[in-house]
Amino acid sequence: MVSRVIPVDPFDLVIFGGTGDLARRKILPGLFRRFCAGQMPPEACVVGAARADMDTDGYRAFVGEAIAEFGGDIANDTENLGAFLQRMSYVSIDARGEKGWSELAGLMREGMVRAFYFSVAPGLFGDLAERLNQHGLTDADSRIVVEKPFGRDLATAKELNRDLAAYFDEGQIYRIDHYLGKETVQNLMAVRFGNMLFEPLWNSQYVDHIQITVAETVGVGGRGEYYDKSGAMRDMVQNHLMQLLCLIAMEPPSKFDPDAVRDEKLKVIRALDAVEPHHIVRGQYEAGEEGPSFREEVNDPRSRTESYIAMKIGVSNWRWAGTPFYLRTGKRLKARCSEIHVVFKELNHSIFGEQEDHRNVLSIRLQPNEGMTLGVTIKEPGPGGMRLVDVPLDMSFADALGADGADQTDAYERLIMDVIRGNQTLFMRGDEVEAAWAWTDPIINGWHTRGDVPKTYDSGSEGPVDAVQLLARDTRVWRKVSS
């Protein structure tokens, strides 16, 4: 199977924070991959903008080093690399002052799509928006890309939205969540809405419960100061896991259109029940072979910030009333994986007599080895009666789609190309962000008011024992965390 590559229009892309870690690891190598694939046109130009004193030749050397380190299989494409680096420029700029802005304006070309990627601290978003407006760098077709966190609570999210809305329309603002750019996440919509097999069963009548797991093997590392002020709830649940929940739970949109899709996601968020305290488990990892404890890494022996959280969530609408969603995410767990499991109900009546529980489970793997598995029940081979066994119908992209499945486009590559196209389907809308914080804030405020202390768990485990009890009370079990 050969994937089609459709080139985007010529563009000027300015990366504020162009020497930062995200640019080095993801944005610049991703753009090079699109250039090699023929999707980024030769006329496109990329401008790195940051505080560092550097000229364009120095920046091109920096970009080359980033691609050599993080470009993977394309790093040795020297012919394309030379042409790509010629599309690079650099401006040393002051986000809150006047330095560099006239020079940046001189690099912008007429008749090109203009996109500005804010790969900087959120505190600079408003300043950058203001400077872009003051120096006449934008028009009605220009667009900005902003990275999470989109605030740390409802008040700051509203303030951020106001700051951006002062200079840009909502249709120009692209709030990027790289999880939505993953191939499997988009395939989730295709599976749901493109197959008669699943959509009639996608409701509380047939689905027993749904599990969403995002597990990491690493600790907070060098992000200790940030993470101690954030925690798993703000860092992962409010955005990444919330988006996955919305795509699973939303109603079919009237058409595959950015606002139609985001309207349905917003309805899900607004239908989420308040979470009871006994439906929340928070944890902190202990020291182990993998490294020091969470409290040691954040340098606070009394920290009450969670590195792990598990929750039981209800969605109060006609489709999902009575079907719980179990979410969990944590650091320093036994394996790195992101998975969604749709667990269907047992048969009302089995003609095979009393046998162990057999259920159909649709498992969607976001990482690693992206793909889907549908568990079905068959007869165990051999004589001796009708013994049932569960087997997977397994589809990994690498196996099913050949080379194109194994060499998938990185999430950032896809999302940046969508920005150039002007397609906001996979980006969060302002009211969506605010609705998510409106649901999240009372949960966080609740455990602060109660003085809840996170449970400890062993590094390399599946999390706190209390998380097992969260499902055991409902006579359910977590799916195994495995790579």
Tab-separated table of C-alpha atoms in Angstrom:
chain	number	residue	atom	x	y	z
A	1	MET	CA	0.000	0.000	0.000
A	2	VAL	CA	1.442	3.365	-1.026
A	3	SER	CA	0.407	6.454	0.916
A	4	ARG	CA	-0.332	9.600	-1.022
A	5	VAL	CA	1.702	12.697	-0.253
A	6	ILE	CA	-0.127	15.902	-1.100
A	7	PRO	CA	2.162	18.963	-1.025
A	8	VAL	CA	1.015	21.969	0.945
A	9	ASP	CA	1.126	25.528	-0.319
A	10	PRO	CA	4.384	27.490	0.004
A	11	PHE	CA	4.705	28.998	3.471
A	12	ASP	CA	6.749	31.042	5.892
A	13	LEU	CA	6.980	29.308	9.269
A	14	VAL	CA	8.490	31.161	12.216
A	15	ILE	CA	9.469	28.987	15.186
A	16	PHE	CA	9.687	31.098	18.334
A	17	GLY	CA	11.889	29.057	20.639
A	18	GLY	CA	13.661	27.771	17.533
A	19	THR	CA	16.704	26.653	19.544
A	20	GLY	CA	14.677	24.923	22.258
A	21	ASP	CA	14.324	21.240	23.056
A	22	LEU	CA	10.985	20.757	21.265
A	23	ALA	CA	12.299	22.370	18.094
A	24	ARG	CA	15.457	20.260	18.220
A	25	ARG	CA	13.765	16.937	18.950
A	26	LYS	CA	10.480	17.180	17.064
A	27	ILE	CA	9.715	20.244	14.974
A	28	LEU	CA	12.890	20.545	12.879
A	29	PRO	CA	13.397	16.793	12.217
A	30	GLY	CA	9.671	16.554	11.438
A	31	LEU	CA	9.872	19.347	8.875
A	32	PHE	CA	12.862	17.663	7.262
A	33	ARG	CA	10.929	14.412	6.942
A	34	ARG	CA	8.107	16.297	5.207
A	35	PHE	CA	10.677	17.949	2.937
A	36	CYS	CA	12.153	14.563	1.996
A	37	ALA	CA	8.669	13.193	1.376
A	38	GLY	CA	7.895	16.030	-1.034
A	39	GLN	CA	5.131	17.492	1.113
A	40	MET	CA	7.021	20.633	2.144
A	41	PRO	CA	7.506	22.593	-1.097
A	42	PRO	CA	10.966	23.882	-2.080
A	43	GLU	CA	9.650	27.468	-1.868
A	44	ALA	CA	8.824	27.141	1.835
A	45	CYS	CA	10.980	28.987	4.358
A	46	VAL	CA	11.530	28.361	8.069
A	47	VAL	CA	12.776	31.040	10.447
A	48	GLY	CA	14.160	30.171	13.846
A	49	ALA	CA	13.619	32.958	16.377
A	50	ALA	CA	15.062	32.878	19.894
A	51	ARG	CA	17.088	34.902	22.395
A	52	ALA	CA	20.388	33.212	21.574
A	53	ASP	CA	22.925	35.300	19.663
A	54	MET	CA	23.359	33.333	16.477
A	55	ASP	CA	23.454	34.005	12.746
A	56	THR	CA	21.777	32.034	9.994
A	57	ASP	CA	24.867	29.916	9.279
A	58	GLY	CA	25.048	29.005	12.967
A	59	TYR	CA	21.384	28.086	12.975
A	60	ARG	CA	21.764	25.893	9.927
A	61	ALA	CA	24.547	24.041	11.716
A	62	PHE	CA	22.254	23.683	14.751
A	63	VAL	CA	19.436	22.294	12.563
A	64	GLY	CA	21.825	19.846	10.906
A	65	GLU	CA	22.972	18.568	14.291
A	66	ALA	CA	19.347	18.184	15.460
A	67	ILE	CA	18.484	16.125	12.376
A	68	ALA	CA	21.612	13.986	12.792
A	69	GLU	CA	20.604	13.205	16.388
A	70	PHE	CA	16.817	12.894	16.075
A	71	GLY	CA	16.141	12.422	12.352
A	72	GLY	CA	16.241	8.642	12.442
A	73	ASP	CA	16.466	6.961	9.053
A	74	ILE	CA	16.523	10.257	7.130
A	75	ALA	CA	19.527	11.672	8.964
A	76	ASN	CA	21.905	10.429	6.261
A	77	ASP	CA	20.013	11.987	3.357
A	78	THR	CA	22.747	14.532	2.701
A	79	GLU	CA	21.402	15.614	-0.687
A	80	ASN	CA	18.033	16.660	0.694
A	81	LEU	CA	19.610	18.015	3.862
A	82	GLY	CA	21.632	20.588	1.965
A	83	ALA	CA	18.548	21.855	0.136
A	84	PHE	CA	16.517	21.865	3.350
A	85	LEU	CA	19.099	23.885	5.276
A	86	GLN	CA	19.023	26.534	2.557
A	87	ARG	CA	15.389	27.152	3.534
A	88	MET	CA	16.476	28.048	7.093
A	89	SER	CA	17.009	31.553	8.498
A	90	TYR	CA	17.527	32.848	12.021
A	91	VAL	CA	16.662	35.980	13.970
A	92	SER	CA	17.804	36.792	17.490
A	93	ILE	CA	14.673	38.261	19.038
A	94	ASP	CA	13.298	39.680	22.283
A	95	ALA	CA	9.716	38.575	22.901
A	96	ARG	CA	9.066	41.503	25.236
A	97	GLY	CA	11.232	44.137	23.552
A	98	GLU	CA	11.976	45.494	20.102
A	99	LYS	CA	15.115	43.551	19.251
A	100	GLY	CA	14.841	41.505	16.066
A	101	TRP	CA	11.283	42.335	15.051
A	102	SER	CA	12.148	44.588	12.114
A	103	GLU	CA	14.590	41.962	10.849
A	104	LEU	CA	11.892	39.276	11.150
A	105	ALA	CA	9.421	41.446	9.241
A	106	GLY	CA	11.971	41.764	6.446
A	107	LEU	CA	12.081	37.986	6.044
A	108	MET	CA	8.315	37.615	5.549
A	109	ARG	CA	7.168	37.266	1.926
A	110	GLU	CA	3.956	38.377	0.286
A	111	GLY	CA	1.523	35.762	-0.963
A	112	MET	CA	2.707	33.014	1.384
A	113	VAL	CA	0.859	31.234	4.172
A	114	ARG	CA	2.298	32.637	7.415
A	115	ALA	CA	2.424	30.453	10.507
A	116	PHE	CA	3.995	31.287	13.861
A	117	TYR	CA	4.840	28.429	16.218
A	118	PHE	CA	4.988	29.520	19.885
A	119	SER	CA	7.405	26.868	21.195
A	120	VAL	CA	8.050	28.965	24.318
A	121	ALA	CA	6.790	29.294	27.882
A	122	PRO	CA	3.048	30.099	28.030
A	123	GLY	CA	3.851	33.355	29.819
A	124	LEU	CA	5.213	34.674	26.511
A	125	PHE	CA	2.199	33.798	24.342
A	126	GLY	CA	0.459	37.134	24.903
A	127	ASP	CA	3.662	39.120	24.368
A	128	LEU	CA	4.379	37.382	21.086
A	129	ALA	CA	0.823	37.879	19.857
A	130	GLU	CA	1.040	41.572	20.686
A	131	ARG	CA	4.424	42.041	18.971
A	132	LEU	CA	3.272	40.231	15.832
A	133	ASN	CA	0.312	42.582	15.630
A	134	GLN	CA	2.292	45.744	16.377
A	135	HIS	CA	4.851	45.014	13.668
A	136	GLY	CA	2.261	44.137	11.030
A	137	LEU	CA	3.488	40.575	10.580
A	138	THR	CA	0.051	38.989	10.389
A	139	ASP	CA	-3.055	39.195	8.247
A	140	ALA	CA	-6.466	37.515	8.311
A	141	ASP	CA	-5.003	34.284	6.930
A	142	SER	CA	-2.050	34.049	9.332
A	143	ARG	CA	-2.118	31.422	12.076
A	144	ILE	CA	-0.390	30.762	15.379
A	145	VAL	CA	0.439	27.444	17.051
A	146	VAL	CA	0.509	27.262	20.852
A	147	GLU	CA	1.784	24.374	22.966
A	148	LYS	CA	0.310	23.107	26.214
A	149	PRO	CA	-0.109	23.861	29.048
A	150	PHE	CA	-3.091	25.984	28.084
A	151	GLY	CA	-3.232	27.516	31.554
A	152	ARG	CA	-2.984	25.710	34.890
A	153	ASP	CA	-6.630	26.228	35.879
A	154	LEU	CA	-9.828	27.749	34.497
A	155	ALA	CA	-8.893	31.322	35.421
A	156	THR	CA	-5.489	31.219	33.711
A	157	ALA	CA	-6.940	29.401	30.677
A	158	LYS	CA	-9.520	32.157	30.258
A	159	GLU	CA	-6.827	34.791	30.631
A	160	LEU	CA	-4.678	33.093	27.982
A	161	ASN	CA	-7.624	32.818	25.607
A	162	ARG	CA	-8.370	36.531	26.103
A	163	ASP	CA	-4.739	37.459	25.420
A	164	LEU	CA	-4.711	35.534	22.147
A	165	ALA	CA	-8.221	36.624	21.119
A	166	ALA	CA	-7.146	40.271	21.378
A	167	TYR	CA	-5.062	39.792	18.214
A	168	PHE	CA	-6.260	36.585	16.531
A	169	ASP	CA	-9.611	35.064	15.665
A	170	GLU	CA	-10.351	31.584	17.016
A	171	GLY	CA	-9.957	30.236	13.482
A	172	GLN	CA	-6.325	31.396	13.498
A	173	ILE	CA	-5.358	29.755	16.809
A	174	TYR	CA	-4.047	26.164	16.733
A	175	ARG	CA	-3.714	24.651	20.229
A	176	ILE	CA	-1.562	21.629	19.586
A	177	ASP	CA	-1.873	18.322	21.460
A	178	HIS	CA	0.484	15.860	19.785
A	179	TYR	CA	-1.627	12.893	20.932
A	180	LEU	CA	-4.293	13.915	18.433
A	181	GLY	CA	-1.754	13.666	15.620
A	182	LYS	CA	-1.031	9.985	16.239
A	183	GLU	CA	-2.110	7.691	13.424
A	184	THR	CA	-4.029	5.370	15.739
A	185	VAL	CA	-5.965	8.209	17.357
A	186	GLN	CA	-7.222	9.295	13.964
A	187	ASN	CA	-7.915	5.685	13.038
A	188	LEU	CA	-10.117	5.527	16.112
A	189	MET	CA	-12.531	7.861	14.322
A	190	ALA	CA	-12.258	5.809	11.147
A	191	VAL	CA	-13.000	2.559	13.005
A	192	ARG	CA	-15.961	4.078	14.823
A	193	PHE	CA	-17.589	6.040	12.046
A	194	GLY	CA	-16.435	4.130	8.966
A	195	ASN	CA	-17.509	0.596	9.950
A	196	MET	CA	-21.034	-0.674	10.416
A	197	LEU	CA	-19.590	-3.378	12.687
A	198	PHE	CA	-18.775	-1.082	15.622
A	199	GLU	CA	-20.977	2.001	15.740
A	200	PRO	CA	-24.255	0.145	16.560
A	201	LEU	CA	-22.473	-1.518	19.526
A	202	TRP	CA	-20.701	1.641	20.738
A	203	ASN	CA	-22.938	2.414	23.725
A	204	SER	CA	-23.825	1.397	27.265
A	205	GLN	CA	-26.097	-1.416	26.093
A	206	TYR	CA	-23.118	-3.407	24.808
A	207	VAL	CA	-20.005	-1.853	26.374
A	208	ASP	CA	-19.245	-2.858	29.961
A	209	HIS	CA	-16.488	-0.314	30.568
A	210	ILE	CA	-13.607	1.492	28.909
A	211	GLN	CA	-10.004	1.771	30.116
A	212	ILE	CA	-7.544	4.428	28.973
A	213	THR	CA	-3.928	3.971	30.072
A	214	VAL	CA	-0.893	6.154	29.433
A	215	ALA	CA	2.103	4.639	31.238
A	216	GLU	CA	5.690	5.881	31.230
A	217	THR	CA	8.836	4.172	32.476
A	218	VAL	CA	10.740	7.424	33.062
A	219	GLY	CA	10.510	9.634	36.134
A	220	VAL	CA	10.173	13.403	36.161
A	221	GLY	CA	13.934	13.811	35.699
A	222	GLY	CA	14.913	17.374	34.866
A	223	ARG	CA	11.278	18.493	34.878
A	224	GLY	CA	11.030	18.179	38.661
A	225	GLU	CA	10.381	21.856	39.408
A	226	TYR	CA	7.667	22.108	36.745
A	227	TYR	CA	6.115	18.748	37.561
A	228	ASP	CA	5.834	19.443	41.291
A	229	LYS	CA	3.606	22.406	40.421
A	230	SER	CA	1.650	20.437	37.872
A	231	GLY	CA	1.280	16.730	38.607
A	232	ALA	CA	-0.235	13.988	36.495
A	233	MET	CA	-3.710	15.516	36.606
A	234	ARG	CA	-2.689	18.796	35.012
A	235	ASP	CA	0.104	17.396	32.866
A	236	MET	CA	-1.740	14.424	31.341
A	237	VAL	CA	-5.390	13.941	32.328
A	238	GLN	CA	-6.698	17.429	31.610
A	239	ASN	CA	-5.427	17.338	28.034
A	240	HIS	CA	-4.100	14.057	26.570
A	241	LEU	CA	-6.402	11.598	28.324
A	242	MET	CA	-9.341	13.990	28.098
A	243	GLN	CA	-8.934	14.121	24.321
A	244	LEU	CA	-8.819	10.339	24.058
A	245	LEU	CA	-11.931	10.056	26.210
A	246	CYS	CA	-13.732	12.568	23.985
A	247	LEU	CA	-12.907	10.695	20.787
A	248	ILE	CA	-14.141	7.449	22.314
A	249	ALA	CA	-17.332	8.910	23.771
A	250	MET	CA	-18.442	11.582	21.307
A	251	GLU	CA	-21.467	11.333	19.055
A	252	PRO	CA	-20.961	11.040	15.284
A	253	PRO	CA	-20.444	14.557	13.916
A	254	SER	CA	-22.647	15.623	11.027
A	255	LYS	CA	-19.542	15.718	8.817
A	256	PHE	CA	-15.772	15.441	9.146
A	257	ASP	CA	-15.349	19.141	9.670
A	258	PRO	CA	-13.213	20.911	12.315
A	259	ASP	CA	-16.021	22.608	14.185
A	260	ALA	CA	-18.443	19.687	13.803
A	261	VAL	CA	-15.901	17.326	15.392
A	262	ARG	CA	-14.972	19.770	18.156
A	263	ASP	CA	-18.613	20.530	18.918
A	264	GLU	CA	-19.168	16.849	19.712
A	265	LYS	CA	-16.035	16.657	21.854
A	266	LEU	CA	-17.196	19.688	23.824
A	267	LYS	CA	-20.545	17.997	24.530
A	268	VAL	CA	-18.697	15.038	26.068
A	269	ILE	CA	-16.667	17.249	28.405
A	270	ARG	CA	-19.783	19.049	29.533
A	271	ALA	CA	-21.476	15.706	30.207
A	272	LEU	CA	-18.719	14.424	32.523
A	273	ASP	CA	-19.880	13.721	36.075
A	274	ALA	CA	-18.140	15.235	39.054
A	275	VAL	CA	-15.663	12.631	40.358
A	276	GLU	CA	-16.207	11.295	43.870
A	277	PRO	CA	-13.143	11.273	46.174
A	278	HIS	CA	-13.261	7.487	46.540
A	279	HIS	CA	-13.074	7.193	42.744
A	280	ILE	CA	-9.604	8.789	42.658
A	281	VAL	CA	-6.245	7.172	43.435
A	282	ARG	CA	-3.097	9.280	43.453
A	283	GLY	CA	0.432	8.000	43.868
A	284	GLN	CA	4.136	8.844	44.011
A	285	TYR	CA	6.894	6.473	42.954
A	286	GLU	CA	9.504	5.274	45.417
A	287	ALA	CA	13.235	5.029	44.755
A	288	GLY	CA	14.379	1.947	42.877
A	289	GLU	CA	16.902	0.655	40.384
A	290	GLU	CA	15.511	3.133	37.867
A	291	GLY	CA	16.428	6.138	39.998
A	292	PRO	CA	15.530	8.252	43.038
A	293	SER	CA	12.033	8.696	44.439
A	294	PHE	CA	9.583	11.300	43.179
A	295	ARG	CA	10.098	13.479	46.253
A	296	GLU	CA	13.848	13.340	45.771
A	297	GLU	CA	13.573	14.276	42.112
A	298	VAL	CA	11.343	17.283	42.831
A	299	ASN	CA	13.553	18.182	45.814
A	300	ASP	CA	10.629	18.366	48.246
A	301	PRO	CA	10.407	15.687	50.973
A	302	ARG	CA	6.831	16.750	51.762
A	303	SER	CA	5.502	17.017	48.213
A	304	ARG	CA	1.859	16.016	47.779
A	305	THR	CA	1.968	16.179	43.994
A	306	GLU	CA	0.964	13.006	42.167
A	307	SER	CA	3.167	11.200	39.655
A	308	TYR	CA	0.306	8.706	39.148
A	309	ILE	CA	-3.440	9.052	39.027
A	310	ALA	CA	-6.290	6.630	38.367
A	311	MET	CA	-9.929	7.686	38.163
A	312	LYS	CA	-13.398	6.331	37.565
A	313	ILE	CA	-15.433	8.723	35.441
A	314	GLY	CA	-19.076	8.729	34.382
A	315	VAL	CA	-20.542	10.379	31.285
A	316	SER	CA	-24.138	11.485	31.798
A	317	ASN	CA	-25.694	11.209	28.373
A	318	TRP	CA	-27.940	8.743	26.560
A	319	ARG	CA	-25.088	6.816	24.971
A	320	TRP	CA	-22.897	6.203	28.024
A	321	ALA	CA	-25.014	6.436	31.175
A	322	GLY	CA	-23.997	3.528	33.408
A	323	THR	CA	-20.757	2.707	31.557
A	324	PRO	CA	-17.691	3.796	33.547
A	325	PHE	CA	-14.500	5.120	32.015
A	326	TYR	CA	-11.358	4.201	33.948
A	327	LEU	CA	-8.377	6.466	33.309
A	328	ARG	CA	-4.843	6.027	34.618
A	329	THR	CA	-1.492	7.562	33.901
A	330	GLY	CA	1.784	7.508	35.736
A	331	LYS	CA	5.535	7.738	35.648
A	332	ARG	CA	8.137	5.124	36.534
A	333	LEU	CA	5.740	2.254	35.708
A	334	LYS	CA	6.718	-1.202	34.458
A	335	ALA	CA	6.341	-0.457	30.738
A	336	ARG	CA	5.842	2.411	28.332
A	337	CYS	CA	2.470	2.134	26.649
A	338	SER	CA	-0.589	4.140	25.673
A	339	GLU	CA	-3.687	2.032	25.166
A	340	ILE	CA	-7.455	2.210	25.018
A	341	HIS	CA	-9.474	-0.903	25.849
A	342	VAL	CA	-13.168	-1.085	24.999
A	343	VAL	CA	-14.456	-4.023	27.066
A	344	PHE	CA	-17.778	-5.369	25.831
A	345	LYS	CA	-20.352	-7.048	28.061
A	346	GLU	CA	-20.756	-10.762	28.566
A	347	LEU	CA	-23.364	-12.671	26.620
A	348	ASN	CA	-26.772	-12.622	28.273
A	349	HIS	CA	-26.898	-16.393	27.899
A	350	SER	CA	-24.183	-18.902	27.029
A	351	ILE	CA	-25.178	-22.142	25.310
A	352	PHE	CA	-21.842	-23.668	26.345
A	353	GLY	CA	-22.626	-23.995	30.032
A	354	GLU	CA	-20.546	-22.580	32.843
A	355	GLN	CA	-17.122	-21.524	31.606
A	356	GLU	CA	-14.775	-18.738	32.588
A	357	ASP	CA	-15.624	-15.197	31.609
A	358	HIS	CA	-15.161	-14.524	27.896
A	359	ARG	CA	-15.542	-11.003	26.570
A	360	ASN	CA	-14.806	-9.207	23.361
A	361	VAL	CA	-12.220	-6.483	23.896
A	362	LEU	CA	-11.172	-3.918	21.319
A	363	SER	CA	-7.649	-2.748	22.208
A	364	ILE	CA	-6.201	0.315	20.520
A	365	ARG	CA	-2.431	0.750	20.942
A	366	LEU	CA	-1.177	4.294	20.531
A	367	GLN	CA	2.413	3.421	21.451
A	368	PRO	CA	4.542	1.464	21.002
A	369	ASN	CA	3.762	-0.609	17.882
A	370	GLU	CA	0.622	1.314	16.957
A	371	GLY	CA	-2.283	-0.892	15.986
A	372	MET	CA	-5.548	-2.504	17.051
A	373	THR	CA	-6.514	-5.889	18.432
A	374	LEU	CA	-10.012	-7.340	18.655
A	375	GLY	CA	-10.341	-10.210	21.104
A	376	VAL	CA	-12.808	-12.887	19.991
A	377	THR	CA	-13.878	-16.194	21.519
A	378	ILE	CA	-13.366	-19.444	19.579
A	379	LYS	CA	-13.278	-23.178	20.290
A	380	GLU	CA	-9.981	-24.432	21.605
A	381	PRO	CA	-8.538	-26.819	18.979
A	382	GLY	CA	-8.580	-30.545	19.685
A	383	PRO	CA	-11.005	-33.209	20.885
A	384	GLY	CA	-12.632	-33.395	24.269
A	385	GLY	CA	-15.647	-31.138	24.143
A	386	MET	CA	-16.403	-27.492	23.572
A	387	ARG	CA	-13.748	-25.525	25.412
A	388	LEU	CA	-13.639	-21.829	24.666
A	389	VAL	CA	-10.538	-19.700	24.360
A	390	ASP	CA	-9.964	-16.020	23.597
A	391	VAL	CA	-7.716	-15.141	20.644
A	392	PRO	CA	-6.741	-11.798	19.119
A	393	LEU	CA	-7.493	-10.543	15.660
A	394	ASP	CA	-4.358	-8.407	15.566
A	395	MET	CA	-3.630	-5.520	13.217
A	396	SER	CA	-0.419	-3.600	13.595
A	397	PHE	CA	0.214	-0.904	11.017
A	398	ALA	CA	3.641	-2.358	10.284
A	399	ASP	CA	2.143	-5.755	9.372
A	400	ALA	CA	-1.049	-4.605	7.684
A	401	LEU	CA	0.257	-1.667	5.672
A	402	GLY	CA	3.790	-2.793	4.912
A	403	ALA	CA	6.530	-0.193	4.728
A	404	ASP	CA	4.042	2.663	4.974
A	405	GLY	CA	2.696	1.234	8.203
A	406	ALA	CA	6.110	0.769	9.734
A	407	ASP	CA	7.286	4.250	8.710
A	408	GLN	CA	4.438	6.357	9.980
A	409	THR	CA	4.376	10.112	9.986
A	410	ASP	CA	5.253	11.573	13.386
A	411	ALA	CA	2.388	13.369	15.120
A	412	TYR	CA	4.137	16.746	14.940
A	413	GLU	CA	4.758	16.348	11.207
A	414	ARG	CA	1.093	15.769	10.524
A	415	LEU	CA	-0.102	18.547	12.777
A	416	ILE	CA	2.274	21.164	11.380
A	417	MET	CA	1.146	20.309	7.846
A	418	ASP	CA	-2.467	20.670	9.017
A	419	VAL	CA	-1.610	24.148	10.302
A	420	ILE	CA	-0.322	25.115	6.857
A	421	ARG	CA	-3.457	23.671	5.260
A	422	GLY	CA	-5.659	25.584	7.686
A	423	ASN	CA	-7.304	22.405	9.024
A	424	GLN	CA	-8.171	22.703	12.743
A	425	THR	CA	-9.853	19.303	13.176
A	426	LEU	CA	-7.058	17.887	15.347
A	427	PHE	CA	-6.545	21.028	17.432
A	428	MET	CA	-8.328	22.100	20.608
A	429	ARG	CA	-10.762	25.013	20.564
A	430	GLY	CA	-10.806	27.681	23.262
A	431	ASP	CA	-14.177	26.708	24.720
A	432	GLU	CA	-13.052	23.074	24.789
A	433	VAL	CA	-9.988	23.990	26.864
A	434	GLU	CA	-12.068	26.035	29.295
A	435	ALA	CA	-14.668	23.274	29.681
A	436	ALA	CA	-11.904	20.765	30.489
A	437	TRP	CA	-10.520	23.048	33.216
A	438	ALA	CA	-14.006	23.694	34.588
A	439	TRP	CA	-14.308	19.928	35.169
A	440	THR	CA	-10.716	19.515	36.416
A	441	ASP	CA	-10.504	22.388	38.916
A	442	PRO	CA	-13.011	21.033	41.487
A	443	ILE	CA	-11.202	17.681	41.532
A	444	ILE	CA	-7.826	19.287	42.278
A	445	ASN	CA	-9.328	21.741	44.766
A	446	GLY	CA	-11.063	18.834	46.495
A	447	TRP	CA	-7.933	16.877	47.307
A	448	HIS	CA	-6.142	20.052	48.430
A	449	THR	CA	-9.041	20.878	50.757
A	450	ARG	CA	-9.095	17.338	52.177
A	451	GLY	CA	-5.307	17.265	52.542
A	452	ASP	CA	-5.052	14.016	50.588
A	453	VAL	CA	-1.597	12.456	50.496
A	454	PRO	CA	-0.613	10.350	47.437
A	455	LYS	CA	0.017	6.649	48.021
A	456	THR	CA	3.517	5.376	47.340
A	457	TYR	CA	4.225	2.709	44.750
A	458	ASP	CA	7.302	0.768	43.691
A	459	SER	CA	9.217	1.969	40.660
A	460	GLY	CA	8.712	-0.519	37.841
A	461	SER	CA	5.298	-1.612	39.123
A	462	GLU	CA	1.810	-0.990	37.728
A	463	GLY	CA	1.090	1.714	40.313
A	464	PRO	CA	-0.437	1.881	43.807
A	465	VAL	CA	-2.313	-1.111	45.196
A	466	ASP	CA	-5.302	1.168	45.786
A	467	ALA	CA	-5.716	1.494	42.007
A	468	VAL	CA	-6.350	-2.252	41.819
A	469	GLN	CA	-9.064	-1.862	44.457
A	470	LEU	CA	-10.660	0.950	42.454
A	471	LEU	CA	-11.712	-1.584	39.834
A	472	ALA	CA	-12.019	-4.550	42.192
A	473	ARG	CA	-14.899	-2.807	43.966
A	474	ASP	CA	-16.730	-2.993	40.635
A	475	THR	CA	-15.604	-6.633	40.078
A	476	ARG	CA	-13.337	-5.515	37.256
A	477	VAL	CA	-9.572	-5.616	36.671
A	478	TRP	CA	-7.094	-3.389	34.896
A	479	ARG	CA	-5.596	-4.641	31.664
A	480	LYS	CA	-1.904	-5.392	32.089
A	481	VAL	CA	0.610	-2.609	31.513
A	482	SER	CA	2.939	-4.095	28.898
A	483	SER	CA	5.157	-2.842	26.106
